[in-house]
Short mmCIF file of C-alpha atoms in Angstrom, two decimals:
data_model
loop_
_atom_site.label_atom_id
_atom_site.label_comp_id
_atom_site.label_asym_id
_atom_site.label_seq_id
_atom_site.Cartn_x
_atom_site.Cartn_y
_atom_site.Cartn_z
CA UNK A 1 97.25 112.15 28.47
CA UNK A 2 96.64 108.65 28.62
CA UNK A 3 96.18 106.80 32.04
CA UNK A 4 99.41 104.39 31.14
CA UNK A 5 100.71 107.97 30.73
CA UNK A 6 99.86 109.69 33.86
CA UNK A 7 100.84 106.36 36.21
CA UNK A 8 104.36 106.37 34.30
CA UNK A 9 104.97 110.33 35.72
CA UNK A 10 103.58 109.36 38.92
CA UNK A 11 106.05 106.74 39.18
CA UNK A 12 108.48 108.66 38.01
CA UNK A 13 107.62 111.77 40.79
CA UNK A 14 107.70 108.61 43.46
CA UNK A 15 111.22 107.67 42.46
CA UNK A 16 112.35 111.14 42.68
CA UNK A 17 110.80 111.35 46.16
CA UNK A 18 112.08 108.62 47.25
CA UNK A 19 115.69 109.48 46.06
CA UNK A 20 116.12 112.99 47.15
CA UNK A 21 115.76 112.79 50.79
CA UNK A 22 118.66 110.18 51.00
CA UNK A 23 120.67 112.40 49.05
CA UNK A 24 123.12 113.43 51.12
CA UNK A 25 125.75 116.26 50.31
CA UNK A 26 128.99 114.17 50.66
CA UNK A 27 131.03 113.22 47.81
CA UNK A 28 132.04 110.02 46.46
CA UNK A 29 136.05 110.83 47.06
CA UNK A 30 137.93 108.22 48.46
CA UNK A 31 141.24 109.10 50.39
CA UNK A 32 143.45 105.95 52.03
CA UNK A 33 147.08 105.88 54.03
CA UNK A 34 149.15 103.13 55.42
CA UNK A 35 151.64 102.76 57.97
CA UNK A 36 154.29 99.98 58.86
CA UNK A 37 154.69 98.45 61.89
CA UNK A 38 157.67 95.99 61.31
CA UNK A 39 156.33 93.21 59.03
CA UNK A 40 152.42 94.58 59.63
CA UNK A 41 151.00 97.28 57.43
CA UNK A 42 148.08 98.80 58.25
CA UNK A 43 146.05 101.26 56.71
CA UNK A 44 142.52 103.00 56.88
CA UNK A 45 139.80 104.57 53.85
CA UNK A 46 137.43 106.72 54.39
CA UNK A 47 135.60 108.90 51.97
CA UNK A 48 135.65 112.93 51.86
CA UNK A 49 132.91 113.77 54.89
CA UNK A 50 135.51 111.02 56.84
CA UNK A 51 133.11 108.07 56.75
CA UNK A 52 134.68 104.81 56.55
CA UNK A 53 134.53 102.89 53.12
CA UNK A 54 133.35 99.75 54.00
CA UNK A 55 134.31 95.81 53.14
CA UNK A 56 136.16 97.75 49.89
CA UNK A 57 138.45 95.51 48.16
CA UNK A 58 142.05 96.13 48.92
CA UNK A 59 144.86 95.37 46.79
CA UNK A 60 148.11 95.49 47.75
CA UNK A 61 150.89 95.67 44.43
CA UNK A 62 154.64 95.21 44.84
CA UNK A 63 157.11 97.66 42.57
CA UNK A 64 157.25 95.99 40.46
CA UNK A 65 153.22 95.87 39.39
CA UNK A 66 153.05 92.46 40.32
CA UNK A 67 149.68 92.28 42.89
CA UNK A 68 150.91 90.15 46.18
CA UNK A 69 147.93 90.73 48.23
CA UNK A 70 144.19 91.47 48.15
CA UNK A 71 141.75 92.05 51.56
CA UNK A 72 139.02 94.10 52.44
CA UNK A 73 138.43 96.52 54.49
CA UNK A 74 136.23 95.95 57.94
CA UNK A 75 133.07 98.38 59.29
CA UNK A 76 135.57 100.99 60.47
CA UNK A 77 137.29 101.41 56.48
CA UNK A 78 140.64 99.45 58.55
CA UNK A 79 142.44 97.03 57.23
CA UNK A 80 146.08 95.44 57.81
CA UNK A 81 148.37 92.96 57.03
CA UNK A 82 151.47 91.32 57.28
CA UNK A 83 154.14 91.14 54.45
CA UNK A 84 157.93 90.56 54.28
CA UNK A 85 157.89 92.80 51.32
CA UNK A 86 160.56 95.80 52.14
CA UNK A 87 160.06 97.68 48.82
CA UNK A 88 157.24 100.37 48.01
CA UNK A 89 153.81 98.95 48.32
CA UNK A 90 151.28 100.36 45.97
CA UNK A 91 147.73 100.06 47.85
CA UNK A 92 145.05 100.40 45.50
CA UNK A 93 141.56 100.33 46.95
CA UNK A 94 138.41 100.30 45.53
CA UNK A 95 135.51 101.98 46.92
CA UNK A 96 132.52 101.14 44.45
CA UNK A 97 131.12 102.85 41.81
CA UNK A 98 134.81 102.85 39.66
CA UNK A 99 136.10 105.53 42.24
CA UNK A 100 139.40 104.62 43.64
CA UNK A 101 142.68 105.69 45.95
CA UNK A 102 145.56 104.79 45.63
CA UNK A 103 148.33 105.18 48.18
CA UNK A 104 152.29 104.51 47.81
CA UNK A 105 153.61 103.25 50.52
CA UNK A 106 157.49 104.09 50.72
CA UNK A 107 160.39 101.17 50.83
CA UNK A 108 162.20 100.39 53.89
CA UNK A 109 165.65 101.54 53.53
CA UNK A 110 167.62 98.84 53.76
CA UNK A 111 170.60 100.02 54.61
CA UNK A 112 169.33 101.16 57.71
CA UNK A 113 167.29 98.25 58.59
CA UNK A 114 170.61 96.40 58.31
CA UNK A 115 172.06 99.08 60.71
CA UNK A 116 169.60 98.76 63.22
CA UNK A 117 169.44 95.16 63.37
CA UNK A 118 173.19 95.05 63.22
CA UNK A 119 173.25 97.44 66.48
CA UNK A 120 170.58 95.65 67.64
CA UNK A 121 172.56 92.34 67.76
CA UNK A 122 175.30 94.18 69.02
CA UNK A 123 173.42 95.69 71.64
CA UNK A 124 172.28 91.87 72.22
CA UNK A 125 175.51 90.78 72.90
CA UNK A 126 176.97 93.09 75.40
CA UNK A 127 173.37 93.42 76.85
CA UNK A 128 172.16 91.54 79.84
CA UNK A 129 168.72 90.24 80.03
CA UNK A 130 167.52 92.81 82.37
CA UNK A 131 168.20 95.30 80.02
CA UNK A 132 166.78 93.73 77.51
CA UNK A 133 163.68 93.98 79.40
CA UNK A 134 164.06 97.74 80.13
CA UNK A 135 164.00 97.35 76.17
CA UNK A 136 160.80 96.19 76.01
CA UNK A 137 159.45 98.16 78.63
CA UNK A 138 159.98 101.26 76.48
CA UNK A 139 159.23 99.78 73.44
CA UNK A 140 155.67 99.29 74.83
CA UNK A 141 155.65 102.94 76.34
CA UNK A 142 155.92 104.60 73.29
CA UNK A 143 153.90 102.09 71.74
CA UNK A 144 150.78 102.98 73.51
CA UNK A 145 151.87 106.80 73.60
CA UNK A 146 152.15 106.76 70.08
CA UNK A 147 149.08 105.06 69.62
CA UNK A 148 147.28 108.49 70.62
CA UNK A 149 149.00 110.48 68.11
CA UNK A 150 148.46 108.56 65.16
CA UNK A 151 144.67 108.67 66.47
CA UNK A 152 145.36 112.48 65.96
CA UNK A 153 146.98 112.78 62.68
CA UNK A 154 144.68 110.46 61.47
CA UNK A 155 141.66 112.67 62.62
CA UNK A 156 143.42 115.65 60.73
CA UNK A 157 144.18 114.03 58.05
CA UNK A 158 140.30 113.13 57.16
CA UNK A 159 139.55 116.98 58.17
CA UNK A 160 142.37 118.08 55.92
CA UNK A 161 140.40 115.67 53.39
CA UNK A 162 136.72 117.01 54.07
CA UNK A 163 134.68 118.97 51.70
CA UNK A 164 133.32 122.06 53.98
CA UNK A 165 130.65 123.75 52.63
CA UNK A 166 132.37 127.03 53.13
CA UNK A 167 134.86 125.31 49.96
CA UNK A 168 131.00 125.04 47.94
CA UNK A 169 130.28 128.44 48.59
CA UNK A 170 133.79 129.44 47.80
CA UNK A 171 133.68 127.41 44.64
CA UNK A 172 130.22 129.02 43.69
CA UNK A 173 131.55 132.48 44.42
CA UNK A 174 134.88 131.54 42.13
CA UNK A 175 132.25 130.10 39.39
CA UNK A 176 130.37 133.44 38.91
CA UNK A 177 133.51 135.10 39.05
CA UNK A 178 135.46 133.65 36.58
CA UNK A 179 132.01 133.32 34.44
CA UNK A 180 132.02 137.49 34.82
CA UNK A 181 135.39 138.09 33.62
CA UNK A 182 134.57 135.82 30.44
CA UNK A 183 131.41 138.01 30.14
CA UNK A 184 134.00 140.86 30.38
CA UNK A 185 135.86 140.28 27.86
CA UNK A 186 133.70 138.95 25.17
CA UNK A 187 131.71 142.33 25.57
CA UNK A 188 135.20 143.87 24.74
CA UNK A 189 135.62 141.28 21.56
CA UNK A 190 132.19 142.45 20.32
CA UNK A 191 132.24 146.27 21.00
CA UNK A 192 135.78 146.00 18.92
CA UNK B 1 132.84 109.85 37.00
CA UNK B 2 136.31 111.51 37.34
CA UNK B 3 139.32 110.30 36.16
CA UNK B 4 142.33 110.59 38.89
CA UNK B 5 145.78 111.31 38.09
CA UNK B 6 148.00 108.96 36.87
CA UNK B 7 145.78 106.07 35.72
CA UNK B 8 145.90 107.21 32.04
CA UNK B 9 148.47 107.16 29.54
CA UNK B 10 150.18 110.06 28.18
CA UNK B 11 148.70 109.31 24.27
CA UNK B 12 145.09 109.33 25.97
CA UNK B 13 145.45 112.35 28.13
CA UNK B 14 146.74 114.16 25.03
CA UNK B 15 143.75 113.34 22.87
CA UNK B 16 141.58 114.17 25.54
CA UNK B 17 143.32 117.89 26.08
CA UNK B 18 143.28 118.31 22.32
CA UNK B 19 139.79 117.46 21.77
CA UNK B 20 138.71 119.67 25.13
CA UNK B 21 140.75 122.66 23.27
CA UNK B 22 138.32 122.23 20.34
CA UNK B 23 135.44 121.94 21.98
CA UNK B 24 136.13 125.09 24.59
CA UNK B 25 137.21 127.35 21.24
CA UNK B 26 134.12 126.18 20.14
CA UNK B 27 132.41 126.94 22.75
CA UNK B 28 133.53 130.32 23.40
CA UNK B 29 132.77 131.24 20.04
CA UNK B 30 129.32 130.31 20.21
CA UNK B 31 128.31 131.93 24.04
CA UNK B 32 126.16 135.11 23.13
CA UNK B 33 126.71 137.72 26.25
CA UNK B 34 123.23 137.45 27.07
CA UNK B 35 123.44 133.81 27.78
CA UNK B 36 126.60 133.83 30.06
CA UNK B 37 124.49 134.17 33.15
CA UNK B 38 123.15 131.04 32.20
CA UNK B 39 126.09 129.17 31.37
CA UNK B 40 127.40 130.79 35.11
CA UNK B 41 124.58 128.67 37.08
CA UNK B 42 124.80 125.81 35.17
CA UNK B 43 128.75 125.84 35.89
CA UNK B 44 128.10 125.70 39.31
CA UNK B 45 125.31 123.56 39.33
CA UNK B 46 127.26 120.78 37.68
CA UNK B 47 130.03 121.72 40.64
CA UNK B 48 127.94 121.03 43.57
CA UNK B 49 125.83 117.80 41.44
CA UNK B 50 129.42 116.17 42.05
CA UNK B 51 128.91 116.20 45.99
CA UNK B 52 125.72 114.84 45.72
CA UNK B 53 126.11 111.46 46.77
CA UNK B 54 122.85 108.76 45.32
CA UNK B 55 122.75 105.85 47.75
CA UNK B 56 122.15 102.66 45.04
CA UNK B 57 122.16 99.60 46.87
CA UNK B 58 125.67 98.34 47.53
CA UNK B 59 126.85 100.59 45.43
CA UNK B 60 126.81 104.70 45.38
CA UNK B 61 127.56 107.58 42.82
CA UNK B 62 126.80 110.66 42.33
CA UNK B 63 125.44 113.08 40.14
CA UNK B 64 126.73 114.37 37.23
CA UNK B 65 124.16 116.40 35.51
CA UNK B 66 126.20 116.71 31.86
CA UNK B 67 122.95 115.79 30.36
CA UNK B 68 121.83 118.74 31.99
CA UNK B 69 124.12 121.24 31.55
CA UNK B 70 124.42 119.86 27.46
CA UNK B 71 120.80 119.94 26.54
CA UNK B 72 120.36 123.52 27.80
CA UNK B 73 123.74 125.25 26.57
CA UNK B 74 125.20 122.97 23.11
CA UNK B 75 128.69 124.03 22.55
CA UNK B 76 128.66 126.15 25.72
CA UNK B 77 128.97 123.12 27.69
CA UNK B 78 132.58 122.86 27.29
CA UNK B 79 133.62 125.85 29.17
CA UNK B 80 130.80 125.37 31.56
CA UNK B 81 131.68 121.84 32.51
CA UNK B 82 135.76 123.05 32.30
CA UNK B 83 135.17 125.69 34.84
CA UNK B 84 132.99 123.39 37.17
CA UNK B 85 136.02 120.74 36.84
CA UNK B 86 138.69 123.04 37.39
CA UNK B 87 137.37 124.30 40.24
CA UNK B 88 136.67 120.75 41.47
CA UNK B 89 140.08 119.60 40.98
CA UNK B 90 141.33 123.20 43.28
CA UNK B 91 139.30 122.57 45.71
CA UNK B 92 138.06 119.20 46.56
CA UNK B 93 141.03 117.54 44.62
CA UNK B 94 138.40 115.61 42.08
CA UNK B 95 140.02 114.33 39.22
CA UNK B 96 143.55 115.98 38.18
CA UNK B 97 144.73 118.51 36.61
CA UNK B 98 146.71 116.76 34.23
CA UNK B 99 143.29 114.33 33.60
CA UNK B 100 141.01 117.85 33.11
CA UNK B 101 141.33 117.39 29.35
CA UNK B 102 139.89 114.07 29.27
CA UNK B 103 137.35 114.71 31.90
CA UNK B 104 136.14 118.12 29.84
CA UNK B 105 135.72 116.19 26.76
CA UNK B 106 134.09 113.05 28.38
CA UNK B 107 131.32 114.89 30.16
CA UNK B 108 131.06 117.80 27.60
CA UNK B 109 130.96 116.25 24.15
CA UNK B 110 127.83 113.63 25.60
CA UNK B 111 125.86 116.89 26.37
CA UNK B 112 126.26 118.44 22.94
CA UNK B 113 125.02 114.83 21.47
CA UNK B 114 122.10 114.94 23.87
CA UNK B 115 121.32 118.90 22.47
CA UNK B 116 121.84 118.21 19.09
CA UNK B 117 119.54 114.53 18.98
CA UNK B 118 116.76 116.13 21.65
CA UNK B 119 116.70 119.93 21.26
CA UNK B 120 113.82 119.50 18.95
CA UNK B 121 111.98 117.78 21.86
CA UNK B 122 111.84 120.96 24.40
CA UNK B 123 109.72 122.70 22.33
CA UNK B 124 106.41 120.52 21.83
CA UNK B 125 104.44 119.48 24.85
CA UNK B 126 105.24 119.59 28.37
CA UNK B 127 105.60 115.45 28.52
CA UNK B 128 107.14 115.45 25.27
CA UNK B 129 109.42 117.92 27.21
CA UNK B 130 109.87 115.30 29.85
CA UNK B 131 110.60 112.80 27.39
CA UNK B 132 113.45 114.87 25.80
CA UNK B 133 114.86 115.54 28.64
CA UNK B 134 114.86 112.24 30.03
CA UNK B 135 116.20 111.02 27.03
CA UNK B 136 118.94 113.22 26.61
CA UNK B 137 120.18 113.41 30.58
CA UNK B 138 120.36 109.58 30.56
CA UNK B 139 122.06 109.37 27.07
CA UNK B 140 124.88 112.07 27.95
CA UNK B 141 125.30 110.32 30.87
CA UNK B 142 125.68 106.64 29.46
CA UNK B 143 127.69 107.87 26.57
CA UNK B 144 130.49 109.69 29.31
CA UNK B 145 130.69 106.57 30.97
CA UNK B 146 131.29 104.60 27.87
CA UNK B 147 133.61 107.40 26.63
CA UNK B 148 135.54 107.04 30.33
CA UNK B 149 135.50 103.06 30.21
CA UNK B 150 136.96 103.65 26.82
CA UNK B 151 140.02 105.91 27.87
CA UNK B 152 140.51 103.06 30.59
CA UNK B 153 140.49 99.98 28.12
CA UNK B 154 142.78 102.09 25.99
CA UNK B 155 145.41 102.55 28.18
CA UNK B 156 145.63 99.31 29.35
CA UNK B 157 144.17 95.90 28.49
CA UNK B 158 143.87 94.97 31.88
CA UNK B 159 141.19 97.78 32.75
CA UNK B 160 138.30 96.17 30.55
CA UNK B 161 137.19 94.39 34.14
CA UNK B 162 137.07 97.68 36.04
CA UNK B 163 135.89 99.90 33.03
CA UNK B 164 132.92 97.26 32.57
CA UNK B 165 132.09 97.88 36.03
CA UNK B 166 132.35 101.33 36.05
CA UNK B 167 129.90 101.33 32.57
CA UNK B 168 127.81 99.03 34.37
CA UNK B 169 126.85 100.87 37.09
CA UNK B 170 126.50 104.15 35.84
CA UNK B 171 123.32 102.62 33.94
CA UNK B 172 121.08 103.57 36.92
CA UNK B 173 122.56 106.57 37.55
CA UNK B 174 121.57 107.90 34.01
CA UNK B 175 118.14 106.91 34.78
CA UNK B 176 117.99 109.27 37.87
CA UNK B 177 120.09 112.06 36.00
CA UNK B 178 117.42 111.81 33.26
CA UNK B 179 114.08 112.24 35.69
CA UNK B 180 115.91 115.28 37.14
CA UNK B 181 117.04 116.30 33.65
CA UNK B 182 113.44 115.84 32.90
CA UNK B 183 111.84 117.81 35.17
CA UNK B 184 113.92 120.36 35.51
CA UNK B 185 113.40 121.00 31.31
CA UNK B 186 109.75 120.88 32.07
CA UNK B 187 110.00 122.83 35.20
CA UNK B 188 111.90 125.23 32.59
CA UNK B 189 109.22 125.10 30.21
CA UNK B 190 106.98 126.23 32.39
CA UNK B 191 108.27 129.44 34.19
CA UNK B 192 111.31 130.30 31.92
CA UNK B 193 110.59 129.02 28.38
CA UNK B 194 113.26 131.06 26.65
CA UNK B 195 115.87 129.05 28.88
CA UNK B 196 115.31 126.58 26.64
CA UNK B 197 116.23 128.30 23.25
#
């Protein structure tokens, strides 16, 4: 072995070394959802062990294909914002490394928008301006009571999302298994 | 490295399934009993390689190991890699099921290049072993990412951007895959030569 030789494996081993400690055992999956609030979507991404996919390029397609928006998202994997748009919203999001989520983000029925604004107006009308502010009173309430919940389903939803490693183990055990029965029955197709 | 549902068109998902079928009856055919324990491990080592997340600058990936799992098994790879991905796909929703076909054949078919071109390499000395091994973990891997840029630019035009990335960066990925591709063949060589057959 020449020297050239023996410097290009050490560099080689130092790579490796320097590589496998930062390997960490999380995968690369990206998940995303969305909510509306009125004219405001907002939305979080996070990858499977629930880490946030950061400053990843969000783009925001109408139904027909046509792409009407494009953000990113900030240190937390959040990102929002506003559209008039009352069809479904295809969110596509790109997480590096050609790994992407998409999430479809159901139309507003109309019909019932109309409704509601039509009661609304209604409601307007006969209203007086006290109760208008009860209104807003408990529109806040269950604003900010809400606001804890979605906290929650969001939480679930990235633990619903993780990658445990009892599911590795599982998969292992499933991997040996099914590789068994295969051994199984080709030891039947070549005793026959 | 996996393909999600729904980004591919029907003609390309087709092709892929067919060409997967192939390549698993070949495959199966070709497994001697004795070797099934080995195609078992490697199975589930290209399972967990998925999960294991390389931090490369801005970007990350993962491993992929196909180079791996092709150099040491040929035509076995298919149902390796096919068991690895189906499992993936149950359990950690990776890919789709409709997309396994394409997925099979662009991480299998690389591998059986990589055996066929470097076989000849894991039997002479231990860094001509390294070499091979390199050579053929990086190729398998560079040639599934071309193969999976491909199936993008095929369905639609508008993917070259995002299937040019997605080639782009895999480049340094193959590089790692092929220095643990390498010394694993040469870790092989050493206490298990007959792994390498």
């Amino acid at each position: 072995m020449t020297k050239k030789t023996k410097w290009f494996i050490f560099f080689l081993g130092a790579v490796c070394l320097v590589f496998i400690p930062s390997v960490s055992v999380y995968a690369h999956k990206v998940n995303t959802y969305a909510y509306r609030e009125g004219n405001k979507i907002s939305g979080e991404c996070y990858f499977v062990d629930g880490s946030p996919c950061k400053n990843s390029k969000v783009e925001v397609y109408d139904e027909k294909g046509k792409k009407i928006f494009e953000t990113v998202t900030d240190e937390k994997g959040q990102y929002s914002f506003l559209t008039e748009q009352r069809g479904q919203l295809k969110l596509v999001i790109f997480a590096g490394e050609g790994h992407t989520a998409i999430y479809k983000l159901e139309a507003v029925t109309e019909k019932r928008k109309e409704g509601i604004t039509k009661r609304e107006n209604q409601l307007k009308q006969k209203t007086s301006t006290k109760e208008d502010e009860i209104k807003q009173i408990v529109d806040e309430v269950i604003d900010t009571k809400i606001q804890g919940l979605r906290g929650e389903i969001a939480d679930l939803r990235k633990k619903l999302d993780r990658v445990y490693l009892r599911d590795i183990i599982g998969g292992i055990g499933y991997i040996v298994g099914v590789w068994g029965l295969i051994m199984l029955f080709l030891r039947k197709r070549h005793a026959s | 490295m996996h393909i999600s549902e729904g980004v591919l068109s029907v003609p390309v998902l087709v092709s892929g399934a067919v060409l997967s079928v192939v390549g698993l009856t070949i495959g199966l055919h070709k497994i001697k009993n004795e070797n099934i324990p080995k195609v078992a491990i490697l199975s589930s080592a290209f399972f967990i390689a998925s999960l294991i997340h390389i931090p490369l600058g801005p970007a990350s990936a993962h491993l992929v190991l196909n180079g791996l799992v092709g150099i040491l098994l040929g035509w076995a790879a298919f149902p390796s890699i096919f068991i690895a991905l189906l499992l993936q796909t149950v359990l950690f929703q990776f890919g789709g099921f409709t997309t396994l076909g394409i997925n099979t054949f662009s991480m299998a078919m690389p591998g059986v290049f990589s055996y066929y071109i470097f076989r000849g390499l894991l039997h002479r000395g231990k860094n001509i072993v390294f070499l091979g091994g390199f050579l053929g973990g990086a190729l398998a891997l560079v040639v599934a990412a071309a193969f999976i840029s491909l199936a993008l630019v095929i369905t639609e035009k508008s993917f070259t951007a995002v299937a040019g990335t997605f080639f782009i960066m895999h480049l340094p990925v193959s590089i790692i895959e092929g220095i643990i591709t390498g010394f694993v063949v040469v870790y092989l060589k050493k206490v298990k030569p007959e792994a390498l057959g």
